[in-house]
Amino acid sequence: MKKFLVLCLIVIIGIATFALFNSALFESSPPTIHSKNEIYWNYKDPLKIKITDDSGIQNYRVYMNSSKETLLLDSVNPEGTPKEVEIEIDPPKNTMFMQEDGIEIEIVATDSSLFFGNSTSLKIQAKVDTKRPQIEVIAHSYKITKGGAAFVVFRAIDDNLSNIVIKNGQDEFVPVYFADDGYYAALLNWNIKSEGFSAQIFAKDKAGNVSSAIIPFYRQNKKYRESTIKVDDSFLEGKVSSLIQEVGERELQSFNSLAERLTYINQKVRGENESNILRIGQAYDTGLVNPQNFRLTAFYPLRNGAAVAGFGDHRFFSYNNEIISESYHLGIDFASVKQAPIVITNGGVVTFAGFNGIYGNMVLIHHGMGLMSLYAHMTQIDIKEGDRLEAGTTIGKTGLTGLVLGDHLHFGITIQGLESNTAEWLDKRWLQDNIFRVIENANKLIQSRTR
């Protein structure tokens, strides 16, 4: 019995010893200093650098090295030996350091493992950059209408340029390369759901310096049509319920009322479908076309088709004399004969071809510069994602798929996934005045500078 107890004690001690030596206290890995070896610093914002270690951080020291001097900035023993600390290194106030084009930050960290602790160090080369990018607007559309689009060409220059974006007060647009020496171009729109609009270009460099420039569009407000659509039980039990089953996210029995079914389809599912379009639009191929030669024919999506619903209609759905849902119609509906062939006016690359909820069977075609044409409610799709299509290609047939009552084509235009006033893109004169002339003027100015 005594031998057995001794054996048990030895086993317990062995297990405890094994566990102890495999614990964080005996870990042999040094702390990790999370930073690149080369960074940019604008001398305005503090540098933030994180240190982590499983056993906890016992001490860290921060040095600043110039070509002539080494300075100890900080030596800290964090309270409670945390597993993670974030260091903030303020810009130097020493004149010698401020005159340097680049300085070296050295961080030495020691963890809390037993005995002497594990140590590591990292030398970070910080290139000093205090200059903001330069932005110059070269050419732009004269005006932009609420819900509609515009074009801009501009120049952004910085030795360490990192990011350029155009903001309209609600949405963001990424420009494309236009010409050498820092010239860029972009299509953008005024969101129909936004009352205000202010287009600004923002350029940021690797050091975090930011510049902005206003694009001086003349802003023209536009009031769109509002309508009330009465729905009845047959519509809710028929088309709406059928679409819920096709979407396949919920069972019909999970809804408390017929009205709730419409709210679900017209708001939740519609939102998911629009998010899908946005995701595809934002992932566009920036190199599909040369912006300096960007040309389109005015879209004519359905031969001999009549427009039966316009862009921007604000629709309110009434059931038993009560408004239960609302949405915007973000395209133009064209009707012809049943299952009419859909022939595209402009060539491009198919970025989506499939089922998209309330849009039914839908096709998206990218024509360049983030501009995509959208074809919805199709009964038949004859092309596939990735196909490169020529103008005049038949892509399928009109139909009744999605949230729709009669056979027709819903045709839309998106700019980086955001819906734009479709009617503008059917207008040859609008295209010439607002897109192509801007490109021509920009090309002339750039060419005059390079002579």
Coordinates of C-alpha atoms in Angstrom, one line a residue, residues 268-278 356-359:
K268 CA -34.9 42.5 -45.9
V269 CA -34.5 40.4 -49.1
R270 CA -34.3 43.5 -51.3
G271 CA -31.6 44.9 -49.0
E272 CA -29.6 41.7 -49.4
N273 CA -30.0 41.7 -53.1
E274 CA -28.9 45.4 -53.4
S275 CA -25.9 44.6 -51.2
N276 CA -25.0 41.8 -53.6
I277 CA -25.1 44.2 -56.5
L278 CA -23.0 46.7 -54.5
N356 CA -30.9 37.5 -57.2
G357 CA -34.0 37.5 -55.1
I358 CA -36.5 40.3 -55.9
Y359 CA -34.6 40.8 -59.2

